[in-house]
Amino acid sequence: MKVSIIVIGDELLIGQVTDTNSGSLARMMAPYGWEVDNVQTVGDGADEITRAIDRAFELTDVVLTTGGLGPTKDDITKGVLCRYFGGTLVHDRDVTENIGRLFSARGIRLNPLTEAQAMVPSSCTVIQNLVGTAPIMWFEKDGKVLVSMPGVPFETTTMFPKDVLPLLLSHFKSEMCIEHAVTIVTGYTESALAMKIAPWEEALPIYLHVAYLPKPGIVRLRLDGAHCDGGFIKAEVERAATELREILGPAVLSTEDTTPAEILLDECRRHGVTLATAESCTGGNVAHALTLVPGASDVVEGAVVSYSNDVKKNILGVNAETLDLNGAVSIPVVREMAAGASRVTGARLTVATSGIAGPGGGSEEKPVGTVCFCARLERGSDTPAAEIIATEHFNGDRARIIDSATTRALIMCIQLLRENI
């Protein structure tokens, strides 16, 4: 099934807000074989919205819109949809009750502007937005469907998979059976990975397709299969995925659709190992990635953000001579930082980062993007600690360098555990 997406709002066109809804919706629909045919971004203008809907319905039977449903005068999507599909604006008591419940829970008094959001086109079916005040509206015309959703990403990404997507799948039934297999790979650029698996990919039958989804430090390979015979396509996807993973060997981080942080936490739990970070250039971002995962508290002991040399020395116990001889961005320093993190927190597994995230601070010897790492695993009083050390050079702006370094630190910890336990 092909889908059109229209994202609405002047703030999108002038760059004040970045559209994340279209990507999120596409990712949520993909496992069911639904594909985004086109995405349009339009401002808060009645003619622009109307033309976008006309174009979308020319291309697909399903149109998803986000945005333009707020309580202020510039949010006009609801009125446009009422004119497009017919009917009048009517009061929906359930929406009023839902808004009242939300405001009461937040301790906020309901005002007339927000209360007016309970006025909805009589031509729509309302899907209650349980996490926001703007109702989701389902319209049908000539066998086609438009679903209007809020522009707030949290609201759309919460309600779409729970309430909207099941209705779409039920309304537009398909005889095709869809199967997927995900393989998370590290140690390859996208192009190098494509060359590595080219013979396998070229041999795939027509009903199987592989997609490359790269991020800094990893490539997510998604193998999709579609066939009218569910048992057949499930077996074929499993067979092809097994072949792929055998080709890639230890470069496979995971065979589940998961993040490096989730993989590392699972590895730590499996081996009964606790974890801590000692971070300079990443500024706590490694710990942040880990603690974003629910339940991380049973693994993560803590983190030391040792941005200054004084904190490196006074908290982590880095030797002043080590800093003077090598500089903060060096392997000797991150080794002592990792050891210090273990001593301070009691964690068996620690990882340290120190680098130059930019845009300034680089030199010919240590340019912007240089990051030193040490992942350290304590193995008992009679056995020296195991370590993986590395100096990497990352490209991009400050945010990308920090993101890349964070992923590299997590992957080093995964590899250290797998090689030593």
Short mmCIF file of C-alpha atoms in Angstrom, two decimals:
data_model
loop_
_atom_site.label_atom_id
_atom_site.label_comp_id
_atom_site.label_asym_id
_atom_site.label_seq_id
_atom_site.Cartn_x
_atom_site.Cartn_y
_atom_site.Cartn_z
CA MET A 1 0.00 0.00 0.00
CA LYS A 2 1.28 3.44 -0.99
CA VAL A 3 0.73 6.39 1.34
CA SER A 4 1.03 10.18 0.94
CA ILE A 5 2.11 12.36 3.85
CA ILE A 6 1.41 16.09 4.20
CA VAL A 7 3.16 17.98 6.98
CA ILE A 8 1.56 21.34 7.68
CA GLY A 9 2.93 24.47 9.32
CA ASP A 10 4.65 27.75 8.49
CA GLU A 11 7.26 26.92 11.13
CA LEU A 12 8.42 24.00 8.99
CA LEU A 13 8.94 26.15 5.91
CA ILE A 14 11.02 28.78 7.70
CA GLY A 15 13.18 26.23 9.49
CA GLN A 16 12.04 26.89 13.05
CA VAL A 17 10.91 23.27 13.35
CA THR A 18 12.24 20.18 11.60
CA ASP A 19 9.81 17.58 10.30
CA THR A 20 10.35 14.28 12.07
CA ASN A 21 6.79 12.99 11.75
CA SER A 22 7.07 11.78 8.15
CA GLY A 23 10.12 9.66 8.91
CA SER A 24 8.56 8.23 12.05
CA LEU A 25 5.35 7.34 10.23
CA ALA A 26 7.29 5.68 7.42
CA ARG A 27 9.26 3.55 9.89
CA MET A 28 6.11 2.47 11.71
CA MET A 29 4.33 1.45 8.49
CA ALA A 30 7.25 -0.32 6.80
CA PRO A 31 6.98 -3.60 8.73
CA TYR A 32 3.49 -4.05 7.27
CA GLY A 33 4.59 -3.49 3.68
CA TRP A 34 3.19 0.05 3.52
CA GLU A 35 5.41 2.57 1.74
CA VAL A 36 5.47 6.36 1.63
CA ASP A 37 5.00 7.45 -1.97
CA ASN A 38 5.49 11.18 -1.39
CA VAL A 39 5.86 13.80 1.33
CA GLN A 40 4.65 17.38 0.93
CA THR A 41 5.44 20.25 3.28
CA VAL A 42 3.00 23.15 3.15
CA GLY A 43 2.34 26.29 5.16
CA ASP A 44 -0.76 27.27 7.08
CA GLY A 45 -2.67 28.44 4.03
CA ALA A 46 -6.08 27.11 2.98
CA ASP A 47 -5.28 27.03 -0.75
CA GLU A 48 -1.89 25.38 -0.18
CA ILE A 49 -3.39 22.67 2.04
CA THR A 50 -6.24 22.01 -0.41
CA ARG A 51 -3.88 21.70 -3.38
CA ALA A 52 -1.63 19.34 -1.41
CA ILE A 53 -4.58 17.07 -0.60
CA ASP A 54 -5.66 17.03 -4.26
CA ARG A 55 -2.14 16.07 -5.36
CA ALA A 56 -1.87 13.40 -2.68
CA PHE A 57 -5.19 11.75 -3.61
CA GLU A 58 -4.12 11.67 -7.26
CA LEU A 59 -1.20 9.46 -6.22
CA THR A 60 -2.46 7.31 -3.34
CA ASP A 61 -5.61 6.08 -1.61
CA VAL A 62 -4.30 6.96 1.86
CA VAL A 63 -3.23 10.44 2.96
CA LEU A 64 -1.79 11.22 6.39
CA THR A 65 -1.55 14.84 7.52
CA THR A 66 0.21 16.22 10.59
CA GLY A 67 0.01 19.71 12.00
CA GLY A 68 -2.24 22.73 11.87
CA LEU A 69 -4.61 21.48 14.57
CA GLY A 70 -3.66 23.78 17.44
CA PRO A 71 -5.96 26.23 19.21
CA THR A 72 -4.55 29.43 17.69
CA LYS A 73 -5.81 31.32 14.63
CA ASP A 74 -2.94 30.22 12.38
CA ASP A 75 -3.96 26.56 12.78
CA ILE A 76 -6.58 26.24 10.04
CA THR A 77 -6.31 22.60 8.96
CA LYS A 78 -9.57 21.58 10.64
CA GLY A 79 -11.56 24.23 8.79
CA VAL A 80 -9.96 23.31 5.46
CA LEU A 81 -10.81 19.65 5.97
CA CYS A 82 -14.39 20.53 6.89
CA ARG A 83 -14.80 22.39 3.59
CA TYR A 84 -12.99 19.68 1.61
CA PHE A 85 -15.03 16.75 2.91
CA GLY A 86 -18.26 18.61 3.67
CA GLY A 87 -20.32 18.95 6.82
CA THR A 88 -20.15 21.50 9.59
CA LEU A 89 -18.16 21.93 12.76
CA VAL A 90 -19.95 20.25 15.64
CA HIS A 91 -19.15 19.86 19.32
CA ASP A 92 -17.77 16.46 20.34
CA ARG A 93 -18.45 15.79 24.01
CA ASP A 94 -15.85 12.99 24.22
CA VAL A 95 -13.13 15.36 23.03
CA THR A 96 -14.14 17.90 25.67
CA GLU A 97 -13.94 15.23 28.37
CA ASN A 98 -10.55 14.09 27.09
CA ILE A 99 -9.18 17.65 27.13
CA GLY A 100 -10.60 18.21 30.60
CA ARG A 101 -8.94 15.04 31.87
CA LEU A 102 -5.56 16.07 30.45
CA PHE A 103 -5.74 19.60 31.90
CA SER A 104 -6.90 18.34 35.27
CA ALA A 105 -3.97 15.90 35.45
CA ARG A 106 -1.57 18.76 34.70
CA GLY A 107 -3.20 21.12 37.19
CA ILE A 108 -4.00 23.62 34.40
CA ARG A 109 -7.25 25.52 34.02
CA LEU A 110 -9.03 24.94 30.71
CA ASN A 111 -9.30 28.09 28.58
CA PRO A 112 -11.81 28.82 25.78
CA LEU A 113 -9.25 28.47 22.97
CA THR A 114 -8.31 24.95 24.00
CA GLU A 115 -11.92 24.02 24.71
CA ALA A 116 -12.75 25.01 21.11
CA GLN A 117 -10.65 22.07 19.91
CA ALA A 118 -13.67 19.92 20.71
CA MET A 119 -15.34 21.40 17.61
CA VAL A 120 -14.79 18.84 14.81
CA PRO A 121 -16.14 18.36 11.25
CA SER A 122 -19.34 16.34 11.20
CA SER A 123 -17.89 14.45 8.20
CA CYS A 124 -15.10 12.86 10.22
CA THR A 125 -14.76 9.99 12.65
CA VAL A 126 -12.90 11.13 15.75
CA ILE A 127 -10.06 9.08 17.20
CA GLN A 128 -9.39 10.33 20.70
CA ASN A 129 -5.89 11.71 21.24
CA LEU A 130 -5.14 10.39 24.72
CA VAL A 131 -1.86 12.31 25.05
CA GLY A 132 -2.88 15.69 23.62
CA THR A 133 -5.76 18.07 23.10
CA ALA A 134 -6.07 18.03 19.30
CA PRO A 135 -8.29 15.12 18.19
CA ILE A 136 -7.26 12.78 15.40
CA MET A 137 -9.79 12.87 12.53
CA TRP A 138 -10.54 10.12 10.00
CA PHE A 139 -12.17 11.18 6.69
CA GLU A 140 -13.36 9.00 3.80
CA LYS A 141 -14.17 10.08 0.24
CA ASP A 142 -14.64 7.99 -2.91
CA GLY A 143 -13.00 4.97 -1.33
CA LYS A 144 -10.00 6.98 -0.14
CA VAL A 145 -8.98 7.88 3.41
CA LEU A 146 -7.35 10.93 4.97
CA VAL A 147 -6.24 10.87 8.59
CA SER A 148 -5.44 14.22 10.20
CA MET A 149 -3.07 14.05 13.18
CA PRO A 150 -1.35 16.56 15.48
CA GLY A 151 1.98 18.06 14.53
CA VAL A 152 3.49 17.42 17.98
CA PRO A 153 5.77 14.42 17.31
CA PHE A 154 5.18 12.78 20.69
CA GLU A 155 1.43 12.79 20.16
CA THR A 156 1.53 11.43 16.61
CA THR A 157 4.15 8.74 17.29
CA THR A 158 2.27 7.63 20.40
CA MET A 159 -1.21 7.44 18.90
CA PHE A 160 -0.45 6.30 15.34
CA PRO A 161 0.77 2.76 16.06
CA LYS A 162 -1.76 2.22 18.82
CA ASP A 163 -4.99 3.49 17.27
CA VAL A 164 -4.54 4.74 13.69
CA LEU A 165 -2.41 2.07 12.03
CA PRO A 166 -4.61 -0.86 13.13
CA LEU A 167 -7.63 0.88 11.59
CA LEU A 168 -5.77 1.47 8.31
CA LEU A 169 -4.62 -2.16 8.15
CA SER A 170 -8.17 -3.35 8.79
CA HIS A 171 -9.67 -0.95 6.22
CA PHE A 172 -7.18 -1.77 3.46
CA LYS A 173 -6.69 -5.52 3.78
CA SER A 174 -3.91 -7.16 1.76
CA GLU A 175 -3.42 -10.77 0.70
CA MET A 176 0.35 -10.35 0.75
CA CYS A 177 2.29 -11.71 3.73
CA ILE A 178 5.20 -9.54 4.88
CA GLU A 179 8.26 -10.78 6.76
CA HIS A 180 11.38 -8.93 7.90
CA ALA A 181 14.78 -9.68 9.37
CA VAL A 182 17.16 -7.05 10.74
CA THR A 183 20.92 -7.35 11.06
CA ILE A 184 22.95 -4.62 12.80
CA VAL A 185 26.49 -4.46 11.40
CA THR A 186 29.60 -2.59 12.51
CA GLY A 187 33.09 -2.18 11.12
CA TYR A 188 31.97 -1.37 7.56
CA THR A 189 31.08 1.76 5.69
CA GLU A 190 27.88 1.47 3.67
CA SER A 191 29.78 1.09 0.40
CA ALA A 192 32.26 -1.42 1.81
CA LEU A 193 29.39 -3.46 3.22
CA ALA A 194 27.61 -3.42 -0.15
CA MET A 195 30.76 -4.77 -1.81
CA LYS A 196 31.16 -7.45 0.87
CA ILE A 197 27.65 -8.87 0.44
CA ALA A 198 27.23 -8.15 -3.29
CA PRO A 199 27.21 -11.85 -4.40
CA TRP A 200 24.62 -12.68 -1.74
CA GLU A 201 22.47 -9.66 -2.63
CA GLU A 202 22.62 -10.36 -6.38
CA ALA A 203 21.42 -13.91 -5.76
CA LEU A 204 18.30 -12.81 -3.84
CA PRO A 205 15.03 -13.92 -5.47
CA ILE A 206 12.61 -11.26 -6.67
CA TYR A 207 10.42 -11.53 -3.56
CA LEU A 208 13.31 -10.56 -1.24
CA HIS A 209 14.88 -7.11 -0.94
CA VAL A 210 17.57 -5.66 1.33
CA ALA A 211 17.71 -2.02 2.47
CA TYR A 212 20.79 -0.26 3.88
CA LEU A 213 20.13 2.14 6.76
CA PRO A 214 23.45 3.64 7.90
CA LYS A 215 24.17 5.62 11.05
CA PRO A 216 27.52 6.68 12.48
CA GLY A 217 29.36 3.48 13.39
CA ILE A 218 26.71 1.01 12.30
CA VAL A 219 24.67 -0.08 9.30
CA ARG A 220 21.20 -1.52 9.80
CA LEU A 221 20.38 -4.08 7.12
CA ARG A 222 16.68 -4.81 6.75
CA LEU A 223 15.72 -7.84 4.70
CA ASP A 224 12.11 -7.62 3.48
CA GLY A 225 10.07 -10.41 1.98
CA ALA A 226 6.58 -10.36 0.46
CA HIS A 227 4.59 -13.33 -0.85
CA CYS A 228 1.05 -14.68 -0.80
CA ASP A 229 2.27 -17.82 1.03
CA GLY A 230 3.07 -16.83 4.60
CA GLY A 231 4.94 -20.00 5.55
CA PHE A 232 7.06 -19.88 2.43
CA ILE A 233 8.14 -16.26 2.80
CA LYS A 234 8.92 -16.67 6.50
CA ALA A 235 11.24 -19.59 5.74
CA GLU A 236 12.86 -17.72 2.84
CA VAL A 237 13.58 -14.64 4.94
CA GLU A 238 15.08 -16.77 7.70
CA ARG A 239 17.24 -18.67 5.19
CA ALA A 240 18.57 -15.53 3.51
CA ALA A 241 19.18 -13.77 6.83
CA THR A 242 21.16 -16.74 8.13
CA GLU A 243 23.32 -16.72 4.99
CA LEU A 244 23.94 -12.98 5.39
CA ARG A 245 25.00 -13.31 9.03
CA GLU A 246 27.37 -16.16 8.22
CA ILE A 247 29.06 -13.97 5.60
CA LEU A 248 29.50 -11.07 8.03
CA GLY A 249 30.57 -13.11 11.07
CA PRO A 250 31.78 -11.04 14.05
CA ALA A 251 30.78 -7.78 12.32
CA VAL A 252 27.18 -8.62 13.29
CA LEU A 253 26.33 -6.67 16.43
CA SER A 254 22.75 -7.91 16.68
CA THR A 255 20.07 -9.85 14.86
CA GLU A 256 17.36 -7.76 16.53
CA ASP A 257 16.20 -4.26 15.62
CA THR A 258 17.92 -2.63 18.55
CA THR A 259 20.42 0.10 19.41
CA PRO A 260 24.08 -0.25 20.49
CA ALA A 261 23.08 0.91 23.98
CA GLU A 262 20.40 -1.78 24.25
CA ILE A 263 22.80 -4.42 22.94
CA LEU A 264 25.45 -3.44 25.49
CA LEU A 265 23.00 -3.46 28.39
CA ASP A 266 21.79 -6.94 27.39
CA GLU A 267 25.39 -8.20 27.15
CA CYS A 268 26.15 -6.81 30.61
CA ARG A 269 23.08 -8.50 32.10
CA ARG A 270 23.95 -11.78 30.44
CA HIS A 271 27.39 -11.78 32.04
CA GLY A 272 26.49 -10.13 35.35
CA VAL A 273 28.67 -7.08 34.68
CA THR A 274 28.02 -3.50 35.79
CA LEU A 275 29.09 -0.47 33.77
CA ALA A 276 30.31 3.09 34.23
CA THR A 277 31.62 5.83 31.96
CA ALA A 278 34.38 8.42 32.25
CA GLU A 279 33.72 11.07 29.60
CA SER A 280 35.42 14.21 28.46
CA CYS A 281 34.54 15.21 24.88
CA THR A 282 31.27 13.23 24.86
CA GLY A 283 30.11 15.15 27.93
CA GLY A 284 28.00 12.35 29.40
CA ASN A 285 26.40 11.40 26.09
CA VAL A 286 27.47 7.75 26.42
CA ALA A 287 25.78 7.54 29.82
CA HIS A 288 22.79 9.40 28.39
CA ALA A 289 22.40 6.85 25.58
CA LEU A 290 22.48 4.03 28.13
CA THR A 291 20.09 5.57 30.63
CA LEU A 292 17.55 6.38 27.92
CA VAL A 293 16.90 2.63 27.85
CA PRO A 294 14.26 1.59 30.43
CA GLY A 295 15.71 -0.63 33.12
CA ALA A 296 19.30 0.56 32.65
CA SER A 297 19.66 1.06 36.41
CA ASP A 298 20.41 -2.62 36.97
CA VAL A 299 23.60 -2.26 34.89
CA VAL A 300 24.76 1.38 34.94
CA GLU A 301 26.58 2.32 38.15
CA GLY A 302 27.27 5.93 37.20
CA ALA A 303 29.26 8.36 35.12
CA VAL A 304 31.99 10.93 35.61
CA VAL A 305 32.00 13.85 33.18
CA SER A 306 35.63 14.86 33.56
CA TYR A 307 35.67 17.80 31.18
CA SER A 308 38.51 19.58 32.94
CA ASN A 309 41.94 18.22 33.73
CA ASP A 310 41.33 19.00 37.40
CA VAL A 311 38.38 16.60 37.50
CA LYS A 312 40.41 14.00 35.63
CA LYS A 313 43.08 14.27 38.32
CA ASN A 314 41.02 14.84 41.46
CA ILE A 315 38.09 12.48 40.81
CA LEU A 316 39.42 9.84 38.43
CA GLY A 317 43.00 9.86 39.70
CA VAL A 318 44.68 10.58 36.37
CA ASN A 319 48.35 11.28 37.00
CA ALA A 320 49.39 14.89 36.42
CA GLU A 321 52.55 13.67 34.73
CA THR A 322 50.48 11.60 32.30
CA LEU A 323 48.54 14.69 31.32
CA ASP A 324 51.65 16.84 31.02
CA LEU A 325 53.55 14.36 28.86
CA ASN A 326 50.71 13.25 26.58
CA GLY A 327 47.95 15.84 26.70
CA ALA A 328 44.33 15.18 27.65
CA VAL A 329 43.54 13.68 24.24
CA SER A 330 45.74 10.61 24.43
CA ILE A 331 45.60 6.88 25.00
CA PRO A 332 47.55 7.00 28.30
CA VAL A 333 45.04 9.47 29.72
CA VAL A 334 41.89 7.54 28.70
CA ARG A 335 43.42 4.35 30.11
CA GLU A 336 43.84 6.03 33.49
CA MET A 337 40.36 7.55 33.21
CA ALA A 338 38.80 4.12 32.62
CA ALA A 339 40.71 2.62 35.54
CA GLY A 340 39.64 5.54 37.73
CA ALA A 341 35.99 5.10 36.80
CA SER A 342 36.15 1.48 37.92
CA ARG A 343 37.77 2.46 41.21
CA VAL A 344 35.27 5.27 41.89
CA THR A 345 32.07 3.40 40.95
CA GLY A 346 32.94 -0.26 41.49
CA ALA A 347 31.84 -1.14 37.94
CA ARG A 348 33.70 -4.00 36.24
CA LEU A 349 33.25 -2.54 32.75
CA THR A 350 34.20 1.07 32.09
CA VAL A 351 34.73 3.20 29.01
CA ALA A 352 36.57 6.50 28.74
CA THR A 353 36.54 9.15 26.01
CA SER A 354 38.69 12.21 25.44
CA GLY A 355 38.83 14.17 22.21
CA ILE A 356 38.34 17.35 20.23
CA ALA A 357 34.72 17.82 19.18
CA GLY A 358 35.33 21.25 17.62
CA PRO A 359 34.81 23.50 15.93
CA GLY A 360 38.00 24.86 17.52
CA GLY A 361 40.77 23.35 19.57
CA GLY A 362 42.35 21.16 16.92
CA SER A 363 45.98 21.05 15.80
CA GLU A 364 47.95 19.48 12.99
CA GLU A 365 48.84 16.57 15.25
CA LYS A 366 45.37 16.25 16.76
CA PRO A 367 42.79 17.74 14.38
CA VAL A 368 39.14 18.34 15.20
CA GLY A 369 37.38 14.98 15.28
CA THR A 370 40.22 13.14 17.04
CA VAL A 371 38.89 11.00 19.90
CA CYS A 372 40.78 8.56 22.11
CA PHE A 373 38.96 5.61 23.73
CA CYS A 374 39.61 2.97 26.31
CA ALA A 375 37.14 0.23 27.18
CA ARG A 376 38.31 -1.68 30.28
CA LEU A 377 37.03 -4.89 31.88
CA GLU A 378 38.18 -5.91 35.36
CA ARG A 379 38.77 -9.68 35.48
CA GLY A 380 39.74 -10.25 39.11
CA SER A 381 42.61 -9.41 41.42
CA ASP A 382 44.92 -12.06 39.97
CA THR A 383 44.25 -11.25 36.31
CA PRO A 384 45.12 -8.00 34.54
CA ALA A 385 42.21 -5.99 33.21
CA ALA A 386 41.31 -6.51 29.57
CA GLU A 387 41.32 -3.38 27.40
CA ILE A 388 40.47 -2.17 23.96
CA ILE A 389 42.11 1.13 23.09
CA ALA A 390 41.71 3.20 19.94
CA THR A 391 42.23 6.63 18.47
CA GLU A 392 39.61 7.55 15.89
CA HIS A 393 39.14 10.50 13.56
CA PHE A 394 35.52 11.46 12.93
CA ASN A 395 34.11 13.89 10.37
CA GLY A 396 31.26 16.36 10.70
CA ASP A 397 30.18 19.09 13.05
CA ARG A 398 30.38 18.99 16.84
CA ALA A 399 27.10 17.12 17.30
CA ARG A 400 28.00 14.47 14.73
CA ILE A 401 31.46 13.93 16.21
CA ILE A 402 29.95 13.44 19.68
CA ASP A 403 27.30 11.10 18.25
CA SER A 404 29.92 9.07 16.36
CA ALA A 405 32.18 8.86 19.42
CA THR A 406 29.27 7.74 21.58
CA THR A 407 28.41 4.88 19.25
CA ARG A 408 32.07 3.85 18.98
CA ALA A 409 32.40 3.74 22.77
CA LEU A 410 29.32 1.54 23.13
CA ILE A 411 30.50 -0.84 20.39
CA MET A 412 33.97 -1.14 21.95
CA CYS A 413 32.35 -2.24 25.21
CA ILE A 414 30.24 -4.84 23.41
CA GLN A 415 33.30 -6.21 21.63
CA LEU A 416 35.34 -6.27 24.84
CA LEU A 417 32.72 -8.34 26.62
CA ARG A 418 32.29 -10.76 23.73
CA GLU A 419 36.03 -11.31 23.43
CA ASN A 420 36.78 -11.76 27.11
CA ILE A 421 33.81 -13.45 28.79
#
